mmCIF file of C-alpha atoms in Angstrom:
data_model
loop_
_atom_site.group_PDB
_atom_site.id
_atom_site.type_symbol
_atom_site.label_atom_id
_atom_site.label_comp_id
_atom_site.label_asym_id
_atom_site.label_seq_id
_atom_site.Cartn_x
_atom_site.Cartn_y
_atom_site.Cartn_z
ATOM 1 C CA GLN A 1 0.000 0.000 0.000
ATOM 2 C CA VAL A 2 1.324 3.409 -1.076
ATOM 3 C CA GLN A 3 0.091 6.687 0.395
ATOM 4 C CA LEU A 4 0.460 10.099 -1.214
ATOM 5 C CA VAL A 5 -0.275 13.407 0.497
ATOM 6 C CA GLU A 6 -0.170 16.745 -1.336
ATOM 7 C CA SER A 7 0.370 20.160 0.190
ATOM 8 C CA GLY A 8 1.109 23.724 -0.878
ATOM 9 C CA GLY A 9 -1.984 24.747 -2.804
ATOM 10 C CA GLY A 10 -3.545 28.155 -2.437
ATOM 11 C CA LEU A 11 -4.569 31.410 -4.101
ATOM 12 C CA VAL A 12 -1.998 33.337 -6.136
ATOM 13 C CA GLN A 13 -2.073 36.178 -8.649
ATOM 14 C CA PRO A 14 -1.221 35.658 -12.325
ATOM 15 C CA GLY A 15 2.515 35.775 -12.935
ATOM 16 C CA TYR A 16 3.380 34.625 -9.434
ATOM 17 C CA SER A 17 4.803 31.302 -8.267
ATOM 18 C CA LEU A 18 3.739 28.430 -6.070
ATOM 19 C CA ARG A 19 5.414 25.220 -4.953
ATOM 20 C CA LEU A 20 3.510 21.992 -4.363
ATOM 21 C CA SER A 21 4.820 19.003 -2.441
ATOM 22 C CA CYS A 22 3.850 15.338 -2.337
ATOM 23 C CA ALA A 23 4.895 13.107 0.542
ATOM 24 C CA ALA A 24 5.122 9.428 -0.389
ATOM 25 C CA SER A 25 5.142 6.446 1.920
ATOM 26 C CA GLY A 26 4.435 2.733 1.950
ATOM 27 C CA ARG A 27 6.022 -0.435 0.745
ATOM 28 C CA THR A 28 7.582 -0.410 -2.735
ATOM 29 C CA TYR A 29 6.912 3.270 -3.501
ATOM 30 C CA ARG A 30 10.521 3.701 -4.651
ATOM 31 C CA SER A 31 9.799 1.335 -7.532
ATOM 32 C CA LEU A 32 7.108 3.655 -8.905
ATOM 33 C CA ILE A 33 7.134 6.599 -11.288
ATOM 34 C CA MET A 34 5.818 9.798 -9.697
ATOM 35 C CA TYR A 35 3.362 12.118 -11.407
ATOM 36 C CA TRP A 36 1.476 15.363 -11.110
ATOM 37 C CA PHE A 37 -1.943 15.644 -12.730
ATOM 38 C CA ARG A 38 -4.492 18.437 -12.580
ATOM 39 C CA GLN A 39 -8.204 18.757 -13.123
ATOM 40 C CA ALA A 40 -10.033 22.007 -13.763
ATOM 41 C CA PRO A 41 -13.813 22.282 -13.275
ATOM 42 C CA GLY A 42 -15.671 20.599 -16.108
ATOM 43 C CA LYS A 43 -12.508 19.257 -17.718
ATOM 44 C CA GLU A 44 -10.722 15.939 -17.963
ATOM 45 C CA ARG A 45 -7.920 15.157 -15.583
ATOM 46 C CA GLU A 46 -4.721 15.956 -17.460
ATOM 47 C CA PHE A 47 -1.076 15.035 -17.161
ATOM 48 C CA VAL A 48 1.292 17.743 -15.928
ATOM 49 C CA ALA A 49 4.687 16.183 -15.209
ATOM 50 C CA ARG A 50 6.447 12.986 -14.140
ATOM 51 C CA ILE A 51 9.736 11.947 -12.584
ATOM 52 C CA ASN A 52 11.436 8.763 -11.444
ATOM 53 C CA TRP A 53 13.120 8.489 -8.059
ATOM 54 C CA GLY A 54 16.495 8.076 -9.728
ATOM 55 C CA ASN A 55 16.088 11.548 -11.286
ATOM 56 C CA THR A 56 17.048 10.204 -14.703
ATOM 57 C CA ASN A 57 13.723 10.702 -16.452
ATOM 58 C CA LYS A 58 11.578 13.862 -16.447
ATOM 59 C CA TYR A 59 8.746 14.797 -18.767
ATOM 60 C CA TYR A 60 6.296 17.705 -18.978
ATOM 61 C CA ALA A 61 3.061 18.506 -20.707
ATOM 62 C CA ASP A 62 3.448 21.119 -23.442
ATOM 63 C CA SER A 63 1.122 23.455 -21.561
ATOM 64 C CA VAL A 64 3.535 23.781 -18.630
ATOM 65 C CA LYS A 65 6.912 23.219 -20.269
ATOM 66 C CA GLY A 66 9.335 26.005 -19.409
ATOM 67 C CA ARG A 67 7.206 27.235 -16.502
ATOM 68 C CA PHE A 68 6.913 24.222 -14.194
ATOM 69 C CA THR A 69 9.715 22.111 -12.746
ATOM 70 C CA ILE A 70 9.304 18.698 -11.138
ATOM 71 C CA SER A 71 11.877 17.448 -8.655
ATOM 72 C CA ARG A 72 12.321 14.852 -5.946
ATOM 73 C CA ASP A 73 14.052 14.667 -2.587
ATOM 74 C CA SER A 74 14.764 11.007 -1.899
ATOM 75 C CA ALA A 75 15.954 11.681 1.648
ATOM 76 C CA LYS A 76 12.626 13.319 2.514
ATOM 77 C CA ASN A 77 10.501 11.018 0.337
ATOM 78 C CA THR A 78 8.927 13.975 -1.412
ATOM 79 C CA VAL A 79 8.197 15.071 -4.956
ATOM 80 C CA SER A 80 7.718 18.764 -5.667
ATOM 81 C CA LEU A 81 6.256 20.865 -8.447
ATOM 82 C CA GLN A 82 7.617 24.381 -8.747
ATOM 83 C CA MET A 83 5.108 26.455 -10.708
ATOM 84 C CA ASN A 84 6.281 29.790 -12.102
ATOM 85 C CA SER A 85 4.570 32.387 -14.285
ATOM 86 C CA LEU A 86 1.192 31.056 -13.278
ATOM 87 C CA LYS A 87 -1.786 31.747 -15.514
ATOM 88 C CA PRO A 88 -5.518 31.714 -14.743
ATOM 89 C CA GLU A 89 -5.806 28.599 -16.903
ATOM 90 C CA ASP A 90 -3.531 26.787 -14.448
ATOM 91 C CA THR A 91 -6.356 26.902 -11.914
ATOM 92 C CA ALA A 92 -7.189 23.320 -10.970
ATOM 93 C CA VAL A 93 -7.022 20.677 -8.309
ATOM 94 C CA TYR A 94 -3.525 19.260 -8.504
ATOM 95 C CA TYR A 95 -3.048 15.577 -7.759
ATOM 96 C CA CYS A 96 0.051 13.613 -6.933
ATOM 97 C CA ALA A 97 0.014 10.122 -8.432
ATOM 98 C CA ALA A 98 2.223 7.063 -8.810
ATOM 99 C CA GLY A 99 2.339 4.291 -11.371
ATOM 100 C CA ARG A 100 4.364 1.279 -12.343
ATOM 101 C CA TYR A 101 5.065 2.482 -15.872
ATOM 102 C CA TYR A 102 5.906 5.619 -17.803
ATOM 103 C CA SER A 103 2.655 7.144 -18.999
ATOM 104 C CA THR A 104 0.653 10.346 -19.440
ATOM 105 C CA ALA A 105 -2.773 8.779 -18.894
ATOM 106 C CA ALA A 106 -4.693 9.162 -15.663
ATOM 107 C CA GLY A 107 -6.038 5.652 -16.140
ATOM 108 C CA GLY A 108 -2.520 4.289 -15.972
ATOM 109 C CA MET A 109 -1.946 5.390 -12.393
ATOM 110 C CA ASP A 110 -1.984 2.934 -9.510
ATOM 111 C CA TYR A 111 -2.159 5.402 -6.593
ATOM 112 C CA TRP A 112 -3.572 8.889 -6.074
ATOM 113 C CA GLY A 113 -3.392 11.605 -3.483
ATOM 114 C CA LYS A 114 -6.506 13.530 -2.500
ATOM 115 C CA GLY A 115 -5.441 16.683 -4.318
ATOM 116 C CA THR A 116 -4.665 20.290 -3.444
ATOM 117 C CA LEU A 117 -6.436 23.294 -4.963
ATOM 118 C CA VAL A 118 -4.490 25.932 -6.875
ATOM 119 C CA THR A 119 -6.375 29.090 -7.811
ATOM 120 C CA VAL A 120 -4.724 31.687 -10.044
ATOM 121 C CA SER A 121 -6.726 34.891 -10.018
ATOM 122 C CA SER A 122 -6.353 38.626 -9.556
#
């Protein structure tokens, strides 16, 4: 059983930054690929970024490339998402997820956090 807990969401103005964190625990979590997804009201849950614990494979959705950075801290068992130059369209519930394989599909995930809300508005 793997548990994922997100934190760091909140309200920010367009152009500002926010950093999200995901704390991972449970047996075998180090064998999984870590992901961030997001879901805006009325929209499908979409892939944002992924990273492996070895820090040898990172991948971003085109919509966030150049603005968001995913990273991990193996000593603290956390995965972070640094979000810069935030836009109103980034407003969504952000979910930490983990899966056995490299993917961009929400259906391919094996574990999910409960999500943290990010609102970008002036």
